Amino acid sequence: NNPNKMANHKLVVIGAGAAGFFCAVNAARLYPSLQVIIVEKSSKLLSKVKVSGGGRCNVTHACFSIAEMIKNYPRGNAFLKKAFHHFFTSDTIQWFQDRGVQLKTEADGRMFPVTDSSQTIMNCLLSEANKYKVQIMMNAAVEDIIPGKENHQVVFQNKKKITAGYVCIACGGFSKWEQFNWLSKLGHTIVPPVPSLFTFNIARNSAEKLMGISVPNAQVKIPGTKWEQAGAVLITHWGFSGPAILKLSAFAARELYEKSYNSKININWIGNVSGIKYNENLLNEKLCQLRFENAAQKIYNKNPFQLPARLWEFLLATININSSLRWADLPAKQQNLLSKILCAQEFELKGKTTFKEEFVTAGGIALSEVNASTLESKKQPGIYFAGEILDIDGITGGFNFQNAWTTGFIAAQAIAKAAFNCV
């Protein structure tokens, strides 16, 4: 009963979220002689799983091409391109299906349990933990990891310690630099954390009277940068939300952080109407055609771009087009203004608001220091990472969970193999 030998057969997983649970239950299943302990600093298990997708849990995304899938990760896509070869969306679907959990696909590609309840996913993971005798310690905050040649010591805030051959760090993303101190002591480079996935607050929000209006095919751009996104834009009482805004916030997360969330943004309200991508020149030609075709009609009554009526009227009023003006009488100057406001209306971004429960951080453990095929630290053998603690983040739609399942599974497989080879 050599204590070192016993520790060799112990895995401590730090964090009871999706990545931590997935690593723990799979490692315990793949190598039953391994003693697996999940340690969680709070009194809650799987808290993001519980609230995700409005309590339905957006498990993954119905995308079966790695090349397409990685486009949904502003950071970490090259790393995931390798990792997805080991465990991908189809493997996630099969894994849950093998345990009696059927997933369904919605029109936008998001996948949920057919029960529409996150409790189904939680119950499945808890049942696996129970089946493979995974221990769970709650209210156990880790303060330090002391790496050793063969074993590592996990030190808790109450100064208790666990010695283990393997440690998987899956504690989620941190929003503050100092929260990474105990990990930078392991010699790892920390990519500074900044928020991702947020909605835009707009200065002097004249559009707030349009609250609740959604425009399905808009394009949003940060002028002077390469960042632009297409999709639905939702007008809120504080500014803008919706898929196009959230995607833009994720891809431009660092740039917007550096600008202290003060920037100009341009919205092309008719970004893609009937398959035509309008710019100002193209739109000016279209407006000349409309003046001819709808000459006798009032501009207010004839909205040719399928925009919500309230938005159309608001845009016309913004450039002082009279409600009685007919298309034939539209002056050239106002035609140009109409073209500009439809294709590139400018707003001042003044701050951000966290988007529901989808709070995600960009940043974390530098990926160059982690092996994409095993998730093992290149600095400290026997220490692994999974989930959002890594410098990987996805947009909304099940992509962050797929990162959790993939990295958790690969770490589990590598740990089970290493422990078996240790015998």
Coordinates of C-alpha atoms in Angstrom, one line a residue:
N1 CA 0.0 0.0 0.0
N2 CA 2.6 2.5 -1.1
P3 CA 0.9 5.9 -0.7
N4 CA 2.6 7.2 -3.8
K5 CA 1.2 4.3 -5.8
M6 CA -2.2 5.0 -4.4
A7 CA -2.0 8.6 -5.3
N8 CA -1.0 7.6 -8.8
H9 CA -4.5 6.2 -9.1
K10 CA -6.3 9.3 -8.0
L11 CA -7.7 12.1 -10.2
V12 CA -8.8 15.4 -8.7
V13 CA -11.1 17.4 -11.1
I14 CA -11.3 21.1 -10.1
G15 CA -14.8 22.5 -11.0
A16 CA -18.2 20.8 -11.1
G17 CA -19.3 22.3 -14.4
A18 CA -19.9 20.7 -17.8
A19 CA -16.2 20.1 -18.6
G20 CA -15.3 19.0 -15.1
F21 CA -18.2 16.5 -14.8
F22 CA -17.5 15.2 -18.3
C23 CA -13.9 14.6 -17.6
A24 CA -14.6 12.9 -14.2
V25 CA -17.3 10.5 -15.3
N26 CA -15.5 9.5 -18.5
A27 CA -12.1 8.9 -16.7
A28 CA -13.9 6.8 -14.0
R29 CA -15.7 4.8 -16.7
L30 CA -12.6 4.3 -18.9
Y31 CA -10.4 3.2 -16.0
P32 CA -12.5 1.9 -13.1
S33 CA -9.4 1.5 -10.8
L34 CA -9.0 5.3 -10.8
Q35 CA -10.3 7.1 -7.8
V36 CA -12.0 10.3 -9.1
I37 CA -12.9 13.3 -6.9
I38 CA -14.6 16.4 -8.2
V39 CA -14.0 19.5 -6.0
E40 CA -16.3 22.5 -6.3
K41 CA -15.8 25.8 -4.5
S42 CA -19.5 26.7 -4.4
S43 CA -22.6 24.8 -3.2
K44 CA -23.9 24.3 -6.7
L45 CA -23.3 21.6 -9.3
L46 CA -23.5 22.1 -13.1
S47 CA -24.9 25.7 -12.5
K48 CA -24.3 26.8 -16.2
V49 CA -25.9 23.6 -17.5
K50 CA -28.9 24.4 -15.3
V51 CA -29.6 27.9 -16.6
S52 CA -28.3 27.6 -20.2
G53 CA -30.8 28.1 -23.0
G54 CA -33.4 29.5 -20.6
G55 CA -33.3 26.3 -18.5
R56 CA -33.4 23.9 -21.5
C57 CA -29.6 23.4 -21.9
N58 CA -28.3 24.1 -25.4
V59 CA -26.1 20.9 -25.4
T60 CA -24.4 21.4 -28.8
H61 CA -24.9 22.6 -32.4
A62 CA -25.9 20.4 -35.3
C63 CA -22.8 21.1 -37.3
F64 CA -20.9 18.1 -38.6
S65 CA -18.1 19.8 -40.5
I66 CA -15.0 20.6 -38.4
A67 CA -14.1 23.4 -40.9
E68 CA -17.5 25.0 -40.4
M69 CA -17.7 24.4 -36.7
I70 CA -14.5 26.2 -35.8
K71 CA -15.8 29.4 -37.5
N72 CA -18.0 29.9 -34.4
Y73 CA -15.0 30.3 -32.0
P74 CA -13.4 33.8 -32.0
R75 CA -10.5 32.3 -30.0
G76 CA -9.2 28.8 -29.9
N77 CA -10.3 27.6 -33.4
A78 CA -6.9 26.2 -34.5
F79 CA -6.6 24.3 -31.2
L80 CA -10.2 22.9 -31.6
K81 CA -9.6 22.0 -35.2
K82 CA -7.2 19.3 -33.8
A83 CA -9.2 18.5 -30.7
F84 CA -12.5 17.9 -32.7
H85 CA -10.8 15.0 -34.5
H86 CA -10.9 13.2 -31.2
F87 CA -14.4 14.0 -30.0
F88 CA -16.9 16.0 -32.1
T89 CA -20.6 17.0 -32.2
S90 CA -21.6 13.6 -33.5
D91 CA -19.8 11.9 -30.5
T92 CA -21.6 14.2 -28.1
I93 CA -25.0 13.3 -29.6
Q94 CA -24.1 9.6 -29.5
W95 CA -22.7 9.8 -25.9
F96 CA -26.0 11.2 -24.5
Q97 CA -28.1 8.9 -26.7
D98 CA -26.2 5.8 -25.3
R99 CA -27.4 7.0 -21.9
G100 CA -31.0 7.4 -22.9
V101 CA -30.9 11.2 -23.6
Q102 CA -32.3 12.1 -27.0
L103 CA -31.4 15.4 -28.5
K104 CA -33.4 17.4 -31.0
T105 CA -32.3 20.1 -33.5
E106 CA -34.1 23.5 -33.8
A107 CA -34.3 25.5 -37.0
D108 CA -31.2 27.5 -36.1
G109 CA -29.1 24.4 -35.5
R110 CA -29.1 24.6 -31.7
M111 CA -29.6 21.2 -30.0
F112 CA -31.6 20.5 -26.8
P113 CA -32.8 17.5 -25.0
V114 CA -36.2 16.4 -26.3
T115 CA -37.6 17.0 -22.8
D116 CA -36.7 20.8 -23.1
S117 CA -35.3 20.6 -19.6
S118 CA -31.7 21.0 -18.5
Q119 CA -32.5 18.7 -15.6
T120 CA -32.3 15.8 -18.1
I121 CA -28.7 16.6 -18.8
M122 CA -27.9 17.2 -15.1
N123 CA -29.5 13.9 -14.1
C124 CA -27.6 12.0 -16.8
L125 CA -24.2 13.4 -15.6
L126 CA -25.1 12.9 -11.9
S127 CA -26.2 9.3 -12.6
E128 CA -22.9 8.6 -14.4
A129 CA -21.0 10.0 -11.4
N130 CA -23.0 7.8 -9.1
K131 CA -22.5 4.7 -11.3
Y132 CA -18.7 5.1 -11.5
K133 CA -18.3 6.1 -7.8
V134 CA -17.1 9.6 -8.5
Q135 CA -16.7 11.5 -5.2
I136 CA -18.0 15.1 -5.1
M137 CA -16.7 17.6 -2.6
M138 CA -18.7 20.9 -2.3
N139 CA -17.7 24.2 -0.8
A140 CA -14.1 23.2 -1.4
A141 CA -12.2 26.1 -2.8
V142 CA -8.7 25.3 -4.2
E143 CA -6.0 27.8 -3.2
D144 CA -2.9 26.2 -4.7
I145 CA -1.5 23.3 -6.7
I146 CA 2.0 22.1 -5.7
P147 CA 3.3 20.0 -8.6
G148 CA 5.6 17.1 -8.0
K149 CA 7.5 14.6 -10.1
E150 CA 5.0 11.8 -9.6
N151 CA 2.2 13.3 -7.7
H152 CA 0.6 16.7 -7.2
Q153 CA -0.8 18.3 -4.0
V154 CA -4.1 20.1 -4.3
V155 CA -4.3 22.6 -1.4
F156 CA -7.6 24.0 -0.2
Q157 CA -8.4 27.3 1.4
N158 CA -8.9 25.5 4.7
K159 CA -5.3 24.2 4.2
K160 CA -6.4 20.6 3.8
K161 CA -4.6 18.8 1.0
I162 CA -5.3 15.9 -1.5
T163 CA -2.3 14.2 -3.1
A164 CA -3.2 12.9 -6.6
G165 CA -1.3 11.6 -9.7
Y166 CA -3.6 13.6 -12.0
V167 CA -5.3 17.0 -11.7
C168 CA -7.8 18.3 -14.3
I169 CA -8.5 22.0 -14.0
A170 CA -12.0 22.7 -15.3
C171 CA -13.1 25.6 -13.1
G172 CA -14.5 27.8 -15.9
G173 CA -13.4 31.2 -17.0
F174 CA -12.3 34.0 -14.6
S175 CA -13.2 37.6 -15.2
K176 CA -10.3 39.1 -13.2
W177 CA -6.6 38.7 -13.8
E178 CA -5.8 38.1 -10.1
Q179 CA -8.1 35.0 -10.0
F180 CA -5.5 33.2 -12.2
N181 CA -2.6 33.7 -9.7
W182 CA -2.6 30.1 -8.4
L183 CA -2.4 28.9 -12.1
S184 CA 0.3 31.3 -13.2
K185 CA 2.4 29.9 -10.3
L186 CA 2.4 26.6 -12.3
G187 CA 4.4 28.5 -15.0
H188 CA 1.5 28.9 -17.4
T189 CA 1.0 32.1 -19.4
I190 CA -2.4 33.7 -18.8
V191 CA -4.0 35.4 -21.7
P192 CA -5.7 38.4 -20.0
P193 CA -9.5 37.8 -19.5
V194 CA -12.0 40.2 -21.1
P195 CA -15.8 39.8 -21.4
S196 CA -17.3 38.2 -24.5
L197 CA -20.9 37.9 -25.6
F198 CA -22.6 41.1 -24.5
T199 CA -25.2 43.6 -25.8
F200 CA -24.4 47.2 -26.8
N201 CA -25.5 50.2 -24.8
I202 CA -26.1 53.2 -27.1
A203 CA -25.5 56.9 -26.1
R204 CA -28.6 59.1 -26.2
N205 CA -30.6 56.1 -27.4
S206 CA -33.1 57.8 -29.8
A207 CA -34.0 54.3 -31.0
E208 CA -35.3 53.2 -27.6
K209 CA -38.9 54.1 -28.6
L210 CA -38.5 51.2 -31.1
M211 CA -37.8 48.7 -28.2
G212 CA -38.9 45.2 -29.1
I213 CA -38.4 45.5 -32.9
S214 CA -36.3 42.9 -34.5
V215 CA -34.7 43.2 -38.0
P216 CA -33.8 39.8 -39.3
N217 CA -31.2 40.5 -42.0
A218 CA -29.1 43.5 -40.7
Q219 CA -25.3 44.0 -40.9
V220 CA -23.4 45.6 -38.0
K221 CA -19.9 47.0 -38.5
I222 CA -17.3 48.7 -36.3
P223 CA -15.9 51.3 -38.7
G224 CA -12.1 51.4 -39.1
T225 CA -11.8 47.7 -38.2
K226 CA -12.3 44.4 -39.9
W227 CA -15.1 43.4 -37.6
E228 CA -18.6 43.0 -39.0
Q229 CA -21.4 40.5 -38.6
A230 CA -24.7 39.8 -40.3
G231 CA -27.9 38.5 -38.7
A232 CA -30.9 39.6 -36.6
V233 CA -30.6 42.8 -34.6
L234 CA -33.0 43.4 -31.7
I235 CA -33.7 47.0 -30.5
T236 CA -33.8 47.2 -26.7
H237 CA -34.5 50.1 -24.3
W238 CA -30.7 50.4 -23.7
G239 CA -29.4 49.8 -27.2
F240 CA -29.0 46.7 -29.4
S241 CA -29.0 42.9 -28.9
G242 CA -29.7 39.9 -31.1
P243 CA -27.4 37.3 -32.8
A244 CA -25.5 39.8 -35.0
I245 CA -24.6 42.0 -32.0
L246 CA -23.6 39.1 -29.8
K247 CA -21.4 37.6 -32.5
L248 CA -19.8 41.0 -33.1
S249 CA -19.2 41.4 -29.4
A250 CA -17.4 38.1 -29.2
F251 CA -15.2 38.5 -32.3
A252 CA -14.3 42.1 -31.4
A253 CA -14.1 41.4 -27.6
R254 CA -10.4 42.5 -27.2
E255 CA -10.7 45.6 -29.5
L256 CA -13.9 46.8 -27.7
Y257 CA -12.3 46.2 -24.3
E258 CA -9.3 48.3 -25.4
K259 CA -11.7 51.1 -26.5
S260 CA -13.4 50.9 -23.0
Y261 CA -16.6 50.0 -24.9
N262 CA -16.7 53.5 -26.5
S263 CA -16.8 53.2 -30.3
K264 CA -18.9 54.0 -33.3
I265 CA -21.0 51.3 -34.9
N266 CA -22.7 51.3 -38.3
I267 CA -25.9 49.4 -38.9
N268 CA -27.0 48.4 -42.4
W269 CA -30.7 47.8 -41.8
I270 CA -31.3 46.2 -45.2
G271 CA -28.1 44.2 -45.2
N272 CA -29.6 41.4 -47.2
V273 CA -33.1 41.7 -48.6
S274 CA -34.4 39.1 -51.1
G275 CA -30.9 37.8 -51.6
I276 CA -29.5 41.3 -52.5
K277 CA -26.6 42.7 -50.4
Y278 CA -27.2 46.5 -50.5
N279 CA -24.5 49.1 -50.3
E280 CA -25.1 52.9 -50.7
N281 CA -24.5 52.9 -54.5
L282 CA -26.7 49.9 -55.2
L283 CA -29.4 51.3 -52.9
N284 CA -29.3 54.7 -54.7
E285 CA -30.1 52.9 -58.0
K286 CA -32.9 51.1 -56.3
L287 CA -34.3 54.3 -54.9
C288 CA -34.3 55.9 -58.4
Q289 CA -36.3 52.9 -59.6
L290 CA -38.7 53.3 -56.7
R291 CA -39.3 57.0 -57.5
F292 CA -40.3 56.0 -61.0
E293 CA -42.4 52.8 -60.1
N294 CA -44.2 54.2 -57.1
A295 CA -44.3 57.9 -58.2
A296 CA -47.8 58.7 -56.9
Q297 CA -47.5 56.8 -53.6
K298 CA -46.5 58.4 -50.3
I299 CA -43.1 57.2 -49.1
Y300 CA -44.4 56.6 -45.6
N301 CA -47.0 54.2 -47.0
K302 CA -44.7 52.2 -49.2
N303 CA -41.9 50.4 -47.4
P304 CA -40.1 48.5 -50.1
F305 CA -37.4 46.8 -47.9
Q306 CA -39.6 44.6 -45.6
L307 CA -38.6 46.6 -42.6
P308 CA -40.9 46.9 -39.6
A309 CA -43.2 49.8 -40.2
R310 CA -42.2 51.6 -37.0
L311 CA -38.6 51.5 -37.9
W312 CA -39.2 52.7 -41.5
E313 CA -41.2 55.7 -40.2
F314 CA -38.5 56.4 -37.6
L315 CA -35.7 56.4 -40.2
L316 CA -37.8 58.7 -42.5
A317 CA -38.5 61.1 -39.6
T318 CA -34.8 61.1 -38.6
I319 CA -33.8 62.6 -42.0
N320 CA -36.9 64.9 -42.0
I321 CA -38.9 63.3 -44.8
N322 CA -42.4 64.7 -44.6
S323 CA -45.2 62.1 -44.0
S324 CA -47.1 63.5 -47.0
L325 CA -44.1 63.3 -49.4
R326 CA -44.6 61.2 -52.6
W327 CA -41.9 59.1 -54.1
A328 CA -41.8 61.2 -57.2
D329 CA -41.1 64.4 -55.2
L330 CA -38.2 63.0 -53.1
P331 CA -35.3 65.5 -53.5
A332 CA -31.9 64.1 -54.5
K333 CA -30.3 65.3 -51.2
Q334 CA -32.9 63.4 -49.1
Q335 CA -32.6 60.4 -51.4
N336 CA -28.8 60.3 -50.6
L337 CA -29.6 60.7 -46.9
L338 CA -32.1 57.9 -47.0
S339 CA -29.6 55.7 -48.8
K340 CA -27.0 56.4 -46.1
I341 CA -29.3 55.9 -43.1
L342 CA -30.6 52.6 -44.5
C343 CA -27.1 51.3 -45.3
A344 CA -24.9 52.8 -42.6
Q345 CA -26.7 54.4 -39.8
E346 CA -24.2 55.5 -37.2
F347 CA -24.6 55.0 -33.4
E348 CA -22.2 55.7 -30.5
L349 CA -21.5 52.6 -28.4
K350 CA -21.3 53.6 -24.7
G351 CA -20.8 50.6 -22.6
K352 CA -22.1 47.0 -22.6
T353 CA -24.6 44.8 -20.8
T354 CA -24.1 41.1 -19.9
F355 CA -26.2 38.9 -22.0
K356 CA -28.5 36.8 -19.8
E357 CA -26.7 33.6 -18.5
E358 CA -24.4 33.3 -21.5
F359 CA -21.6 35.2 -19.8
V360 CA -18.4 34.1 -21.3
T361 CA -14.8 35.3 -20.9
A362 CA -12.2 35.5 -23.6
G363 CA -8.7 34.7 -22.2
G364 CA -7.3 32.0 -19.9
I365 CA -4.5 29.4 -20.2
A366 CA -2.4 30.1 -23.3
L367 CA -3.1 27.2 -25.8
S368 CA 0.5 27.0 -27.0
E369 CA 1.2 25.5 -23.6
V370 CA -1.4 22.7 -23.8
N371 CA -1.3 19.5 -25.9
A372 CA -4.5 19.5 -28.1
S373 CA -4.5 15.7 -28.4
T374 CA -4.4 15.1 -24.6
L375 CA -5.2 18.4 -22.9
E376 CA -2.1 17.9 -20.7
S377 CA 0.0 20.8 -19.7
K378 CA 3.3 21.1 -21.6
K379 CA 4.7 22.7 -18.4
Q380 CA 3.5 20.3 -15.8
P381 CA 3.1 16.6 -16.7
G382 CA 0.0 15.1 -15.0
I383 CA -1.9 18.4 -14.9
Y384 CA -4.7 18.8 -17.5
F385 CA -7.1 21.5 -18.5
A386 CA -10.7 21.4 -19.8
G387 CA -13.4 23.9 -20.7
E388 CA -13.4 27.7 -20.5
I389 CA -10.3 28.0 -18.3
L390 CA -8.5 27.6 -21.6
D391 CA -8.2 30.6 -24.0
I392 CA -11.2 29.3 -26.0
D393 CA -14.6 30.8 -26.4
G394 CA -17.5 30.4 -28.7
I395 CA -20.5 32.4 -29.7
T396 CA -24.0 31.4 -28.4
G397 CA -25.6 28.3 -29.9
G398 CA -24.1 25.4 -28.0
F399 CA -20.5 26.0 -29.0
N400 CA -19.2 26.6 -25.5
F401 CA -20.7 23.4 -24.3
Q402 CA -19.2 21.5 -27.2
N403 CA -15.8 22.9 -26.2
A404 CA -16.5 21.6 -22.6
W405 CA -17.5 18.1 -23.8
T406 CA -14.6 17.8 -26.3
T407 CA -11.8 19.0 -23.9
G408 CA -13.3 17.1 -20.9
F409 CA -13.5 13.9 -22.9
I410 CA -10.0 14.1 -24.3
A411 CA -8.5 14.9 -20.9
A412 CA -10.4 11.9 -19.4
Q413 CA -9.2 9.5 -22.1
A414 CA -5.5 10.7 -21.7
I415 CA -5.7 10.4 -17.9
A416 CA -7.3 6.9 -18.0
K417 CA -4.5 5.8 -20.4
A418 CA -1.7 7.3 -18.3
A419 CA -3.1 5.7 -15.1
F420 CA -3.5 2.3 -16.8
N421 CA 0.1 2.5 -18.1
C422 CA 1.3 3.3 -14.5
V423 CA 0.2 -0.1 -13.2

